[in-house]
Amino acid sequence: MAQESPKNSAAEIAVTSNGEVDDSHEHGFNRDLKHSLPAGLGLSETQITSHGFDSTKEGVTEAGAYEGGQRTQTKSGPVILADEIKNPAMEKLELVRKWSLNTYKCTRQIISEKLGRGSRTVDLELEAQIDILRDNKKKYENILRLAQTLSTQLFQMVHTQRQLGDAFADLSLKSLELHEEFGYNADTQKLLAKNGETLLGAINFFIASVNTLVNKTIEDTLMTVKQYESARIEYDAYRTDLEELNLGPRDANTMPKIEHSQHMFQAHKEKYDKMRNDVSIKLKFLEENKVKVLHNQLVLFHNAIAAYFAGNQKQLEQTLKQFHIKLKTPGVDAPSWLEEQ
């Protein structure tokens, strides 16, 4: 005989005499639903709660896990994530705070040094080498400007000599009575122009090498020097901060600050020592490279100038071969705009 289905009380809504919904059928529906569930279904209790039409809350269903005949109710609550997901805005705010604090300390250290109130860490030997490097850079830049001026003027002179040689050669063909005289002068100006082009190639090679030394090699070393000076200011700033804290009282409030300041001081001290070592190494290698480069370039410049004004064309060409310098294609009056760039 088939079992009769429990009566669905949700289909009938009883209303009391004053117009309110009668919830007595709700409890009957829950009771009938519990009797209709087979035993051992895995749910020890199922409760369905409904509300009146004027409520905005939905139905809530609670179920407990079946464990050995005992009911264990699972509690729900807000899910709290650990620090795995961080707020990018808070990270940026923290970075700005640290940067502002570090900038304030360094600015205070710089001002105190300029006013003569603060102390600064000085490496006398290293500072002397840095001063010499900066002074030499200014002198090398002056030599570079003068060499570029000489190259420009020599180029104009060679260009004029070539045009003058062409004019003499043209007159040599048209003036029969002065054919030899114009011819001699044309050959002389063309030879001077050719030797001038050879000298111009040597001077431009000298300029390119000195320019690389000054604006790349020395400049790279000076960038490391600037980083070293910034590290020195930070180191002195945190050293001064630690000294001021050590002079104050030591209690439960100040000890965490002192420990944090000691940690920051040690970190910036290691950074300062590393940068000082890097600068010392770069200065050493720069000095070796500078001597080697300038030795070759000065020998080239001297030999080329001496051979040119002595009129020794063979020696001038030999000088360029010695330093593996290739001249531009002869017959070109002026460099193209790509070469000038």
mmCIF file of C-alpha atoms in Angstrom, residues 159-173 182 185-187 189-190 331 333:
data_model
loop_
_atom_site.group_PDB
_atom_site.id
_atom_site.type_symbol
_atom_site.label_atom_id
_atom_site.label_comp_id
_atom_site.label_asym_id
_atom_site.label_seq_id
_atom_site.Cartn_x
_atom_site.Cartn_y
_atom_site.Cartn_z
ATOM 1 C CA HIS A 159 87.794 72.467 -48.435
ATOM 2 C CA THR A 160 89.216 75.852 -49.512
ATOM 3 C CA GLN A 161 92.484 74.291 -50.701
ATOM 4 C CA ARG A 162 90.614 71.765 -52.787
ATOM 5 C CA GLN A 163 88.538 74.498 -54.438
ATOM 6 C CA LEU A 164 91.668 76.596 -55.005
ATOM 7 C CA GLY A 165 93.425 73.637 -56.637
ATOM 8 C CA ASP A 166 90.475 73.106 -58.973
ATOM 9 C CA ALA A 167 90.531 76.796 -59.935
ATOM 10 C CA PHE A 168 94.273 76.685 -60.682
ATOM 11 C CA ALA A 169 93.835 73.547 -62.770
ATOM 12 C CA ASP A 170 91.058 75.181 -64.803
ATOM 13 C CA LEU A 171 93.183 78.257 -65.483
ATOM 14 C CA SER A 172 96.122 76.051 -66.428
ATOM 15 C CA LEU A 173 94.096 74.619 -69.292
ATOM 16 C CA PHE A 182 98.976 77.418 -62.769
ATOM 17 C CA ASN A 185 99.989 75.683 -57.874
ATOM 18 C CA ALA A 186 97.128 73.329 -58.657
ATOM 19 C CA ASP A 187 99.247 70.279 -57.772
ATOM 20 C CA GLN A 189 96.982 72.806 -53.331
ATOM 21 C CA LYS A 190 95.659 69.349 -54.143
ATOM 22 C CA GLY A 331 86.785 63.327 -53.561
ATOM 23 C CA ASP A 333 83.864 67.812 -50.517
#
